[in-house]
């Protein structure tokens, strides 16, 4: 079975229940949510989010709650050694997000590794390692943090498999660190997505294919290696529908949850049509 869905909203009055309803309307059997707005840390009480109703709806439709992926807010930057107080704030908020992910019944929290800004990259990587260790050492849940592959825009960390492996190698509870592979990001970082078997071989050799927790399936508005991170709709970018369709159906990835983060078209979500196109045999 292919587990395919999209990013969906979570807003009043239905919150998580509404997220699952939206996903079902797209013909999805997976989804990705933020526990609140991705650009801030304001959060509603867990009790208000209609989690039990959402779980009942998932059960009625044969959904596994573990096919719900949670994404951490963008403002968390554990790599910021220029303003350590910012990294400290991110660390503390990440610990709270772990508890919220557990309340949703999910097991994967996707996290951008962070940006070094004007600091030395090795110093920034060590900051990420140290702060992840603080969070995970104090957390006894089964929630894993999936570090996302990045495009290498500006001073972003995580644009190479080697850098992600370096971060993971410093973690005390390595079994709690996984990877989220974004097709647009790796394309923009310089990987040749059209030679995806070769990419999987590299990934397996450097990180281990068993560490791949989920994927973001996005086309790219940029040529390969542009380091810009601009998602395109499926089949409307430089990667193309055929390539992304082959990735979604790749036999080595059949159990991996795959999430669309493509742009709205004229104010409307494209996910129902894109899911149909990607599922087509």
CSV table of C-alpha atoms in Angstrom, one decimal, residues 8 18-28 63 269 271-272 275:
chain,number,residue,atom,x,y,z
A,8,UNK,CA,-3.3,20.0,6.1
A,18,UNK,CA,-10.9,18.9,10.9
A,19,UNK,CA,-7.4,18.0,9.7
A,20,UNK,CA,-8.4,14.4,9.2
A,21,UNK,CA,-11.6,15.4,7.5
A,22,UNK,CA,-9.6,17.6,5.1
A,23,UNK,CA,-7.2,14.7,4.4
A,24,UNK,CA,-10.0,12.3,3.6
A,25,UNK,CA,-11.5,14.8,1.2
A,26,UNK,CA,-8.2,14.6,-0.8
A,27,UNK,CA,-8.3,10.8,-0.9
A,28,UNK,CA,-5.3,10.6,1.4
A,63,UNK,CA,-6.1,5.0,9.2
A,269,UNK,CA,-5.4,23.1,-2.6
A,271,UNK,CA,-3.7,17.8,-3.3
A,272,UNK,CA,-6.7,15.7,-4.5
A,275,UNK,CA,-2.6,12.4,-5.1
